[in-house]
Amino acid sequence: MATGNPTLPNLLPIDGVKIAIVSAGIKKPGRRDLVVFELAEGSCVAGVFTKNRFCAAPVLVSKEHLSKGSPRYLIVNTGNANAGTGEQGLRDAKATCDAVAQCYGVSASEVLPFSTGVIGENLPMDRLLSAIPTTKDALVADAWVDAASGIMTTDTRPKGASVSFEYQGHSITLTGISKGAGMIKPNMATMLGYVATDLAMDQEILQALLTETATKSFNRITVDSDTSTNDSCVLVATGKSSAPAITSEQDELYGLFKEKLQTLMITLAQAIIRDGEGATKFVTIQVENALSQDEALEVAFTVAHSPLVKTALFASDPNWGRILAAVGRANISEFDLNKLEIYLDDVCIVRDGGRATDYTEEAGQAVMNQEDILIRINMASGDASETVWTSDLSHDYVTINAEYRT
Amino acid sequence: MATGNPTLPNLLPIDGVKIAIVSAGIKKPGRRDLVVFELAEGSCVAGVFTKNRFCAAPVLVSKEHLSKGSPRYLIVNTGNANAGTGEQGLRDAKATCDAVAQCYGVSASEVLPFSTGVIGENLPMDRLLSAIPTTKDALVADAWVDAASGIMTTDTRPKGASVSFEYQGHSITLTGISKGAGMIKPNMATMLGYVATDLAMDQEILQALLTETATKSFNRITVDSDTSTNDSCVLVATGKSSAPAITSEQDELYGLFKEKLQTLMITLAQAIIRDGEGATKFVTIQVENALSQDEALEVAFTVAHSPLVKTALFASDPNWGRILAAVGRANISEFDLNKLEIYLDDVCIVRDGGRATDYTEEAGQAVMNQEDILIRINMASGDASETVWTSDLSHDYVTINAEYRT
């Protein structure tokens, strides 16, 4: 199941990015499961990666290669995460880079590898290596939609977003794709994401932009509180637009671009929640007037991770007592229970330390019947606010994750 | 569903404790849903209560009354938690105490009220108050088994344990009952528990014993990470045994009694997990050689709360990658990934930073097919150990919690 509009919008090509999607048969024969991005020379690349200590072999190699300079190729396989695979996993990730480097005449450190899928199995290197040369003839500029499908695992739909805007007569384009449906919990971009623009940019600024916008998008979503070992998000600036390069945060274009990028990143992140494993609801949890950002996040994620809140959402049950109980166990400093307010959309459910006197079950039920639900929590103890997005806990979540390997 | 032996053992009466179970029709007509414990004059009582900030009205009143002296009556209703009910809830809890006090000729502060069931609805006071006088004729000594049934909510079976032992020719008896199946997460005894002994004891020692043994039992279990608003555990010492009173931790009898009490408390706590909502597995998570107790608990609970680990357990799937990923995201200080080891019972699944080379899927599968499973995690970074107990995440958990109010 999934929520919202299943249609992928038109994804604009980015000058300087070519994409190939081929079949390596990693997990299923015939599945187009291998994606290569070719980035024009001079492209600038930034990345953010999982904070799980058991980060997968491709994450380790990508981080190392990214630290050495600007990559020219990204290679992504689905069906196998190459995680928890020890030394053999590292050798396999490096051999993958070697094969891409040989195929395209670059050095192995100019290749970033990415893997997603089952944890703990070795990559089928023979099939992977024999598929890499077939990517060369498959490279085309306008393949973002196919790439969005190529990186899927338990996703039920491809995810992507695109925006084009003008600046002083110059056209600037920004396109991104993401994947992820389970093992989704913020601690870095808990998924795979590839975003590119034709704008020119300094590497430090690109990295700072990615880190900041990922924090407010991919690090604000949760399906099941489980942090993947393979999460990675990459932002590419090819510099092919005629617009002036961004070389400083003082540049006028910086603020404009950042706003567009943040919107696109939130769209990609929300798409993951809309396609959350077994999702029947899209839930926004907005915590206001908390003592600090950290406390606002702690309250929001405690509610978002509560299995009892999530099953009540699945049942469209306005069981506000479970929301209240989750807020009550959040690990934050003291606050005044009698000032706290909780709303379902505009319906106040908790006020003065208990059920709001004007609350009616009918009003609560009407909100819970919706597919999109806003839970708003006013802590009345400070001025910090945070928003996170989550899905419900349904039978399909259990089915998908109980049967994933069978 | 539930795991383990469903049969309640023989529960020995405690001299000085009488119990009445009657029907107040709180939620369902005819259900025997109201339990009164009468404690002999001179009994000593200790209590531990939920740390959820939204503690329910009866918890607030019980804490207040307990601070004023030794209670003579405990009254417990199921079907309604009287939580999130604001001022009205407090008035109702106090009115309940008043009615018991009037019925039995004691003061209201000698009564502790307890409620469990749905959150956010007011108690049906008319039905409750008219049932209280009927408890008087129902008081008997040998009713622990019926009381264990009387306090159930989504429990599928009553829970209790009993032990009798000799000390220098004196017989000492200890009996306890507990209830709880969902909204189970340690932060104080996440359930209701009533334990009594005929031993005589100082109040400070009784309270310290309860706090310490609850920490290692009820505070080490989790079904779904949700902390209830109503959790309470009470330990009563009636002093009717001919054995010498415990007046100091130096008393010889102190160590012996503490050991018996800890075993009984763990039995009651484990019974809650065996009857965890939708449980098909009983899982022990043992973290060894951690830097500190706190870090050992953080790792254990991160694994215990992982929906992906819990669904894999439900599927009997030896998906050790999910255990590894959960350990990897635990919020603890650095540790050496290459020294960490993870075992399923005696089968090593993770060693040297990846899958143990001698691991076979068959060996892992054999353990996962069991109803009782031990996950042992050797952090190899210190000498602290902790053990927690949990259940799996099944379709029945979703069904039970999606349909609880319907």
Short mmCIF file of N, CA, C and O in Angstrom, two decimals, chain A residues 51-54 84-86 119-122 183 224-227 229 277 305-308 311-312 314-315 317-322 324-330 332-335 337 340 353-355 361 393-395 397-399 401-402 404-405, chain B residues 51-54 84-86 119-122 183 224-227 229 277 305-308 311-312 314-315 317-322 324-330 332-335 337 340 353-355 361 393-395 397-399 401-402 404-405:
data_model
loop_
_atom_site.label_atom_id
_atom_site.label_comp_id
_atom_site.label_asym_id
_atom_site.label_seq_id
_atom_site.Cartn_x
_atom_site.Cartn_y
_atom_site.Cartn_z
N LYS A 51 24.63 7.15 9.46
CA LYS A 51 25.43 7.22 10.68
C LYS A 51 25.39 5.90 11.42
O LYS A 51 25.92 5.79 12.52
N ASN A 52 24.74 4.89 10.83
CA ASN A 52 24.80 3.55 11.44
C ASN A 52 26.25 3.11 11.47
O ASN A 52 26.97 3.22 10.49
N ARG A 53 26.71 2.60 12.65
CA ARG A 53 28.12 2.21 12.75
C ARG A 53 28.47 1.08 11.80
O ARG A 53 29.60 0.94 11.37
N PHE A 54 27.48 0.23 11.54
CA PHE A 54 27.72 -0.84 10.58
C PHE A 54 27.44 -0.33 9.18
O PHE A 54 26.55 -0.84 8.50
N GLY A 84 27.41 -5.81 6.02
CA GLY A 84 27.69 -6.92 6.94
C GLY A 84 28.46 -8.01 6.22
O GLY A 84 28.34 -9.19 6.54
N THR A 85 29.25 -7.61 5.26
CA THR A 85 29.96 -8.59 4.42
C THR A 85 31.47 -8.54 4.65
O THR A 85 32.22 -9.19 3.90
N GLY A 86 31.91 -7.74 5.65
CA GLY A 86 33.31 -7.76 6.06
C GLY A 86 34.29 -7.42 4.94
O GLY A 86 34.00 -6.60 4.07
N ILE A 119 20.70 -7.47 3.45
CA ILE A 119 21.95 -7.33 4.19
C ILE A 119 22.57 -8.71 4.38
O ILE A 119 21.86 -9.69 4.61
N GLY A 120 23.89 -8.79 4.30
CA GLY A 120 24.59 -9.98 4.77
C GLY A 120 24.88 -11.02 3.71
O GLY A 120 25.37 -12.09 4.04
N GLU A 121 24.58 -10.73 2.48
CA GLU A 121 24.95 -11.67 1.42
C GLU A 121 25.98 -11.01 0.52
O GLU A 121 25.95 -9.81 0.29
N ASN A 122 26.89 -11.81 0.00
CA ASN A 122 27.90 -11.26 -0.89
C ASN A 122 27.30 -10.93 -2.26
O ASN A 122 26.39 -11.60 -2.73
N MET A 183 13.08 0.31 6.85
CA MET A 183 14.34 0.63 7.49
C MET A 183 14.60 2.14 7.34
O MET A 183 15.69 2.58 6.98
N ASP A 224 9.89 3.26 10.48
CA ASP A 224 9.91 2.22 11.49
C ASP A 224 11.07 2.35 12.47
O ASP A 224 11.37 1.40 13.18
N SER A 225 11.72 3.47 12.51
CA SER A 225 12.77 3.76 13.48
C SER A 225 14.06 3.00 13.20
O SER A 225 15.02 3.16 13.92
N ASP A 226 14.08 2.18 12.16
CA ASP A 226 15.28 1.42 11.87
C ASP A 226 16.16 2.16 10.85
O ASP A 226 15.71 2.51 9.77
N THR A 227 17.42 2.39 11.24
CA THR A 227 18.34 3.10 10.38
C THR A 227 19.07 2.11 9.48
O THR A 227 19.68 1.17 9.96
N THR A 229 21.86 0.54 6.88
CA THR A 229 23.32 0.54 6.84
C THR A 229 23.85 1.16 5.57
O THR A 229 25.06 1.29 5.40
N GLU A 277 6.48 1.23 3.87
CA GLU A 277 6.01 -0.16 3.80
C GLU A 277 4.64 -0.31 4.46
O GLU A 277 4.48 -0.07 5.64
N HIS A 305 7.24 7.04 16.44
CA HIS A 305 7.71 5.66 16.57
C HIS A 305 6.80 4.79 17.44
O HIS A 305 7.02 3.59 17.54
N SER A 306 5.82 5.39 18.08
CA SER A 306 4.96 4.61 18.98
C SER A 306 4.14 3.58 18.20
O SER A 306 3.29 3.95 17.38
N PRO A 307 4.35 2.30 18.44
CA PRO A 307 3.55 1.30 17.74
C PRO A 307 2.06 1.45 18.03
O PRO A 307 1.23 1.15 17.17
N LEU A 308 1.73 1.92 19.22
CA LEU A 308 0.31 2.06 19.56
C LEU A 308 -0.31 3.24 18.81
O LEU A 308 -1.45 3.15 18.35
N THR A 311 -0.62 1.96 15.12
CA THR A 311 -1.72 1.03 14.85
C THR A 311 -3.07 1.75 14.95
O THR A 311 -4.00 1.42 14.23
N ALA A 312 -3.16 2.74 15.85
CA ALA A 312 -4.40 3.53 15.94
C ALA A 312 -4.62 4.30 14.63
O ALA A 312 -5.74 4.40 14.13
N PHE A 314 -3.56 3.37 11.70
CA PHE A 314 -3.97 2.36 10.72
C PHE A 314 -5.47 2.09 10.84
O PHE A 314 -6.18 1.93 9.84
N ALA A 315 -5.97 2.07 12.08
CA ALA A 315 -7.39 1.78 12.32
C ALA A 315 -8.27 3.02 12.17
O ALA A 315 -9.47 2.94 12.37
N ASP A 317 -8.46 5.33 14.17
CA ASP A 317 -9.07 5.42 15.49
C ASP A 317 -8.52 6.67 16.20
O ASP A 317 -7.33 6.78 16.44
N PRO A 318 -9.40 7.63 16.52
CA PRO A 318 -8.91 8.85 17.20
C PRO A 318 -8.58 8.55 18.66
O PRO A 318 -9.16 9.15 19.56
N ASN A 319 -7.69 7.62 18.88
CA ASN A 319 -7.30 7.18 20.23
C ASN A 319 -6.25 8.14 20.75
O ASN A 319 -5.07 7.83 20.84
N TRP A 320 -6.70 9.37 21.07
CA TRP A 320 -5.77 10.43 21.44
C TRP A 320 -5.00 10.11 22.71
O TRP A 320 -3.93 10.64 22.95
N GLY A 321 -5.55 9.20 23.54
CA GLY A 321 -4.84 8.81 24.77
C GLY A 321 -3.47 8.23 24.45
O GLY A 321 -2.52 8.40 25.21
N ARG A 322 -3.35 7.55 23.31
CA ARG A 322 -2.06 6.97 22.96
C ARG A 322 -1.06 8.06 22.55
O ARG A 322 0.13 7.92 22.79
N LEU A 324 -1.11 11.13 23.75
CA LEU A 324 -0.79 11.75 25.03
C LEU A 324 0.22 10.89 25.81
O LEU A 324 1.20 11.40 26.36
N ALA A 325 0.02 9.59 25.82
CA ALA A 325 0.93 8.71 26.55
C ALA A 325 2.33 8.74 25.92
O ALA A 325 3.34 8.69 26.61
N ALA A 326 2.39 8.84 24.58
CA ALA A 326 3.69 8.90 23.91
C ALA A 326 4.40 10.21 24.24
O ALA A 326 5.60 10.22 24.56
N VAL A 327 3.68 11.33 24.21
CA VAL A 327 4.28 12.62 24.58
C VAL A 327 4.79 12.53 26.03
O VAL A 327 5.90 12.98 26.35
N GLY A 328 4.02 11.88 26.88
CA GLY A 328 4.36 11.80 28.31
C GLY A 328 5.61 10.99 28.59
O GLY A 328 6.24 11.16 29.63
N ARG A 329 5.98 10.09 27.70
CA ARG A 329 7.19 9.31 27.95
C ARG A 329 8.41 9.82 27.18
O ARG A 329 9.49 9.26 27.30
N ALA A 330 8.25 10.88 26.38
CA ALA A 330 9.39 11.43 25.65
C ALA A 330 10.47 11.87 26.64
O ALA A 330 10.16 12.38 27.72
N ILE A 332 12.47 14.28 27.67
CA ILE A 332 12.76 15.71 27.65
C ILE A 332 12.66 16.26 29.07
O ILE A 332 12.24 15.57 29.99
N SER A 333 13.03 17.54 29.22
CA SER A 333 12.97 18.14 30.55
C SER A 333 11.52 18.40 30.94
O SER A 333 10.60 18.18 30.15
N GLU A 334 11.33 18.87 32.13
CA GLU A 334 9.97 19.10 32.63
C GLU A 334 9.21 20.09 31.76
O GLU A 334 9.78 20.99 31.18
N PHE A 335 7.92 19.91 31.66
CA PHE A 335 7.07 20.91 31.02
C PHE A 335 5.73 20.90 31.75
O PHE A 335 5.45 19.99 32.54
N LEU A 337 2.19 20.17 32.07
CA LEU A 337 1.15 19.34 31.46
C LEU A 337 -0.13 20.12 31.21
O LEU A 337 -0.85 19.85 30.25
N LEU A 340 0.02 22.13 27.90
CA LEU A 340 0.20 21.39 26.66
C LEU A 340 -1.13 21.22 25.90
O LEU A 340 -2.17 21.00 26.51
N GLY A 353 -4.57 19.42 30.70
CA GLY A 353 -4.18 18.17 31.35
C GLY A 353 -5.07 16.98 31.06
O GLY A 353 -4.91 15.92 31.67
N GLY A 354 -6.02 17.13 30.16
CA GLY A 354 -6.90 16.00 29.85
C GLY A 354 -7.58 16.24 28.51
O GLY A 354 -7.18 17.11 27.73
N ARG A 355 -8.60 15.46 28.24
CA ARG A 355 -9.33 15.63 26.99
C ARG A 355 -9.95 17.02 26.94
O ARG A 355 -10.54 17.48 27.91
N GLU A 361 -15.92 12.94 19.69
CA GLU A 361 -15.41 11.77 18.99
C GLU A 361 -15.66 11.90 17.48
O GLU A 361 -14.83 11.48 16.66
N LEU A 393 1.27 1.85 11.02
CA LEU A 393 1.75 0.46 11.16
C LEU A 393 0.60 -0.47 10.82
O LEU A 393 -0.36 -0.60 11.58
N SER A 394 0.70 -1.11 9.66
CA SER A 394 -0.42 -1.90 9.14
C SER A 394 -0.04 -3.38 9.06
O SER A 394 1.12 -3.76 9.23
N HIS A 395 -1.03 -4.19 8.78
CA HIS A 395 -0.76 -5.62 8.53
C HIS A 395 0.25 -5.77 7.39
O HIS A 395 1.11 -6.65 7.44
N TYR A 397 2.74 -3.91 6.65
CA TYR A 397 4.12 -3.72 7.11
C TYR A 397 4.67 -5.03 7.66
O TYR A 397 5.79 -5.43 7.36
N VAL A 398 3.85 -5.71 8.48
CA VAL A 398 4.29 -6.99 9.06
C VAL A 398 4.51 -8.01 7.95
O VAL A 398 5.53 -8.71 7.91
N THR A 399 3.57 -8.09 7.03
CA THR A 399 3.68 -9.07 5.94
C THR A 399 4.94 -8.82 5.12
O THR A 399 5.73 -9.73 4.86
N ASN A 401 7.70 -7.32 5.89
CA ASN A 401 8.97 -7.54 6.58
C ASN A 401 9.13 -8.94 7.15
O ASN A 401 10.25 -9.36 7.45
N ALA A 402 8.03 -9.65 7.28
CA ALA A 402 8.14 -11.04 7.71
C ALA A 402 8.49 -11.92 6.51
O ALA A 402 9.05 -12.99 6.66
N TYR A 404 10.24 -10.76 3.65
CA TYR A 404 11.17 -10.10 2.75
C TYR A 404 12.18 -11.05 2.12
O TYR A 404 12.53 -10.93 0.97
N ARG A 405 12.65 -12.03 2.91
CA ARG A 405 13.70 -12.89 2.37
C ARG A 405 13.16 -14.17 1.74
O ARG A 405 13.91 -14.94 1.19
N LYS B 51 6.69 6.24 35.20
CA LYS B 51 7.39 7.51 35.07
C LYS B 51 6.85 8.32 33.91
O LYS B 51 7.40 9.38 33.56
N ASN B 52 5.79 7.82 33.27
CA ASN B 52 5.15 8.62 32.22
C ASN B 52 4.62 9.90 32.87
O ASN B 52 3.99 9.86 33.93
N ARG B 53 4.91 11.07 32.22
CA ARG B 53 4.49 12.34 32.82
C ARG B 53 2.97 12.44 32.94
O ARG B 53 2.45 13.11 33.81
N PHE B 54 2.28 11.81 31.97
CA PHE B 54 0.83 11.80 32.06
C PHE B 54 0.40 10.63 32.94
O PHE B 54 -0.29 9.74 32.47
N GLY B 84 -5.77 10.61 31.58
CA GLY B 84 -6.08 11.69 30.64
C GLY B 84 -7.48 12.23 30.90
O GLY B 84 -8.16 12.68 29.99
N THR B 85 -7.89 12.18 32.16
CA THR B 85 -9.25 12.57 32.50
C THR B 85 -9.29 13.84 33.36
O THR B 85 -10.34 14.21 33.88
N GLY B 86 -8.10 14.48 33.52
CA GLY B 86 -8.05 15.79 34.17
C GLY B 86 -8.63 15.81 35.58
O GLY B 86 -8.50 14.84 36.34
N ILE B 119 -7.75 4.56 27.83
CA ILE B 119 -7.36 5.89 28.29
C ILE B 119 -8.38 6.92 27.81
O ILE B 119 -8.89 6.81 26.70
N GLY B 120 -8.65 7.92 28.65
CA GLY B 120 -9.37 9.10 28.16
C GLY B 120 -10.87 9.07 28.33
O GLY B 120 -11.55 9.97 27.87
N GLU B 121 -11.38 8.06 28.99
CA GLU B 121 -12.82 8.04 29.26
C GLU B 121 -13.02 8.11 30.77
O GLU B 121 -12.23 7.57 31.53
N ASN B 122 -14.09 8.78 31.17
CA ASN B 122 -14.36 8.89 32.60
C ASN B 122 -14.87 7.56 33.14
O ASN B 122 -15.55 6.80 32.44
N MET B 183 1.41 -1.86 25.56
CA MET B 183 1.88 -0.63 26.16
C MET B 183 2.90 -0.98 27.24
O MET B 183 2.86 -0.50 28.37
N ASP B 224 6.40 -3.20 23.21
CA ASP B 224 6.23 -2.28 22.08
C ASP B 224 6.78 -0.89 22.34
O ASP B 224 6.47 0.03 21.62
N SER B 225 7.58 -0.73 23.38
CA SER B 225 8.27 0.53 23.67
C SER B 225 7.32 1.60 24.19
O SER B 225 7.76 2.69 24.49
N ASP B 226 6.03 1.30 24.30
CA ASP B 226 5.11 2.30 24.80
C ASP B 226 4.91 2.17 26.31
O ASP B 226 4.56 1.10 26.80
N THR B 227 5.15 3.27 27.03
CA THR B 227 5.02 3.28 28.47
C THR B 227 3.61 3.64 28.87
O THR B 227 3.10 4.67 28.48
N THR B 229 0.38 4.81 31.18
CA THR B 229 0.15 5.91 32.12
C THR B 229 -0.24 5.41 33.49
O THR B 229 -0.42 6.20 34.41
N GLU B 277 1.17 -8.85 23.50
CA GLU B 277 0.13 -8.81 22.48
C GLU B 277 0.61 -9.44 21.18
O GLU B 277 1.57 -8.98 20.56
N HIS B 305 13.40 -3.10 20.42
CA HIS B 305 12.35 -2.24 19.87
C HIS B 305 12.36 -2.17 18.35
O HIS B 305 11.47 -1.56 17.75
N SER B 306 13.35 -2.76 17.71
CA SER B 306 13.43 -2.66 16.25
C SER B 306 12.28 -3.41 15.58
O SER B 306 12.16 -4.63 15.70
N PRO B 307 11.41 -2.70 14.86
CA PRO B 307 10.31 -3.39 14.19
C PRO B 307 10.82 -4.42 13.17
O PRO B 307 10.16 -5.43 12.94
N LEU B 308 11.98 -4.15 12.58
CA LEU B 308 12.50 -5.10 11.59
C LEU B 308 13.01 -6.37 12.26
O LEU B 308 12.82 -7.47 11.74
N THR B 311 9.77 -8.25 13.36
CA THR B 311 9.04 -8.95 12.29
C THR B 311 9.85 -10.14 11.79
O THR B 311 9.27 -11.16 11.41
N ALA B 312 11.17 -10.04 11.78
CA ALA B 312 12.00 -11.20 11.40
C ALA B 312 11.81 -12.33 12.41
O ALA B 312 11.71 -13.50 12.02
N PHE B 314 9.12 -12.85 14.16
CA PHE B 314 7.79 -13.39 13.87
C PHE B 314 7.86 -14.39 12.71
O PHE B 314 7.20 -15.43 12.71
N ALA B 315 8.69 -14.07 11.72
CA ALA B 315 8.82 -14.93 10.53
C ALA B 315 9.78 -16.08 10.76
O ALA B 315 10.03 -16.87 9.85
N ASP B 317 12.83 -15.87 10.82
CA ASP B 317 13.81 -15.62 9.77
C ASP B 317 15.14 -15.23 10.43
O ASP B 317 15.21 -14.21 11.11
N PRO B 318 16.21 -16.02 10.25
CA PRO B 318 17.49 -15.65 10.87
C PRO B 318 18.14 -14.49 10.12
O PRO B 318 19.25 -14.60 9.59
N ASN B 319 17.43 -13.37 10.05
CA ASN B 319 17.89 -12.20 9.30
C ASN B 319 18.81 -11.41 10.23
O ASN B 319 18.46 -10.34 10.74
N TRP B 320 20.01 -11.95 10.45
CA TRP B 320 20.92 -11.37 11.44
C TRP B 320 21.37 -9.97 11.03
O TRP B 320 21.78 -9.18 11.87
N GLY B 321 21.27 -9.64 9.75
CA GLY B 321 21.63 -8.29 9.31
C GLY B 321 20.81 -7.22 10.01
O GLY B 321 21.28 -6.12 10.28
N ARG B 322 19.57 -7.55 10.32
CA ARG B 322 18.72 -6.57 11.00
C ARG B 322 19.16 -6.38 12.45
O ARG B 322 19.05 -5.29 12.99
N LEU B 324 22.27 -6.73 13.49
CA LEU B 324 23.50 -5.97 13.34
C LEU B 324 23.19 -4.48 13.07
O LEU B 324 23.80 -3.59 13.67
N ALA B 325 22.23 -4.23 12.21
CA ALA B 325 21.87 -2.83 11.90
C ALA B 325 21.31 -2.13 13.14
O ALA B 325 21.58 -0.95 13.37
N ALA B 326 20.54 -2.84 13.95
CA ALA B 326 19.99 -2.24 15.17
C ALA B 326 21.11 -1.93 16.17
O ALA B 326 21.14 -0.84 16.75
N VAL B 327 22.04 -2.87 16.36
CA VAL B 327 23.18 -2.59 17.24
C VAL B 327 23.93 -1.37 16.73
O VAL B 327 24.34 -0.49 17.49
N GLY B 328 24.09 -1.29 15.42
CA GLY B 328 24.86 -0.21 14.81
C GLY B 328 24.26 1.16 14.99
O GLY B 328 24.97 2.17 14.93
N ARG B 329 22.95 1.23 15.21
CA ARG B 329 22.35 2.56 15.38
C ARG B 329 22.10 2.89 16.85
O ARG B 329 21.59 3.96 17.17
N ALA B 330 22.43 1.99 17.76
CA ALA B 330 22.24 2.27 19.19
C ALA B 330 23.05 3.50 19.58
O ALA B 330 24.16 3.72 19.08
N ILE B 332 25.26 4.85 21.61
CA ILE B 332 26.30 4.60 22.61
C ILE B 332 27.63 5.14 22.09
O ILE B 332 27.73 5.56 20.94
N SER B 333 28.65 5.11 22.96
CA SER B 333 29.95 5.62 22.53
C SER B 333 30.59 4.63 21.55
O SER B 333 30.06 3.55 21.30
N GLU B 334 31.73 5.01 21.04
CA GLU B 334 32.41 4.17 20.04
C GLU B 334 32.73 2.79 20.60
O GLU B 334 32.99 2.63 21.78
N PHE B 335 32.70 1.82 19.74
CA PHE B 335 33.18 0.49 20.12
C PHE B 335 33.83 -0.13 18.89
O PHE B 335 33.67 0.37 17.78
N LEU B 337 33.98 -2.44 16.10
CA LEU B 337 33.11 -3.30 15.31
C LEU B 337 33.71 -4.68 15.08
O LEU B 337 33.00 -5.68 15.02
N LEU B 340 33.16 -7.03 18.10
CA LEU B 340 31.79 -7.36 18.47
C LEU B 340 31.38 -8.75 17.96
O LEU B 340 31.74 -9.13 16.85
N GLY B 353 33.48 -8.15 12.17
CA GLY B 353 32.86 -7.08 11.38
C GLY B 353 31.92 -7.54 10.31
O GLY B 353 31.46 -6.74 9.49
N GLY B 354 31.58 -8.81 10.29
CA GLY B 354 30.64 -9.31 9.28
C GLY B 354 30.09 -10.65 9.69
O GLY B 354 30.22 -11.07 10.84
N ARG B 355 29.46 -11.33 8.76
CA ARG B 355 28.90 -12.64 9.08
C ARG B 355 30.01 -13.58 9.51
O ARG B 355 31.06 -13.64 8.86
N GLU B 361 23.18 -20.91 7.41
CA GLU B 361 21.76 -20.55 7.46
C GLU B 361 20.96 -21.63 8.19
O GLU B 361 20.01 -21.32 8.91
N LEU B 393 6.84 -9.05 16.70
CA LEU B 393 5.80 -8.16 16.15
C LEU B 393 5.03 -8.94 15.10
O LEU B 393 5.54 -9.20 14.00
N SER B 394 3.80 -9.30 15.44
CA SER B 394 3.03 -10.19 14.57
C SER B 394 1.80 -9.48 14.03
O SER B 394 1.45 -8.38 14.45
N HIS B 395 1.13 -10.15 13.11
CA HIS B 395 -0.16 -9.63 12.63
C HIS B 395 -1.14 -9.43 13.78
O HIS B 395 -1.89 -8.47 13.80
N TYR B 397 -0.52 -8.54 16.78
CA TYR B 397 -0.27 -7.28 17.50
C TYR B 397 -1.01 -6.14 16.81
O TYR B 397 -1.66 -5.31 17.46
N VAL B 398 -0.91 -6.09 15.49
CA VAL B 398 -1.59 -5.03 14.74
C VAL B 398 -3.10 -5.16 14.89
O VAL B 398 -3.80 -4.18 15.17
N THR B 399 -3.59 -6.36 14.76
CA THR B 399 -5.05 -6.57 14.88
C THR B 399 -5.54 -6.14 16.26
O THR B 399 -6.51 -5.39 16.38
N ASN B 401 -4.29 -4.07 18.41
CA ASN B 401 -4.21 -2.65 18.70
C ASN B 401 -4.95 -1.77 17.73
O ASN B 401 -5.25 -0.62 18.02
N ALA B 402 -5.26 -2.32 16.56
CA ALA B 402 -6.08 -1.55 15.63
C ALA B 402 -7.55 -1.68 16.01
O ALA B 402 -8.36 -0.83 15.67
N TYR B 404 -8.68 -2.28 19.30
CA TYR B 404 -8.86 -2.28 20.75
C TYR B 404 -10.14 -1.56 21.19
O TYR B 404 -10.81 -1.99 22.12
N ARG B 405 -10.46 -0.45 20.50
CA ARG B 405 -11.62 0.32 20.98
C ARG B 405 -12.92 -0.08 20.30
O ARG B 405 -13.97 0.45 20.63
#
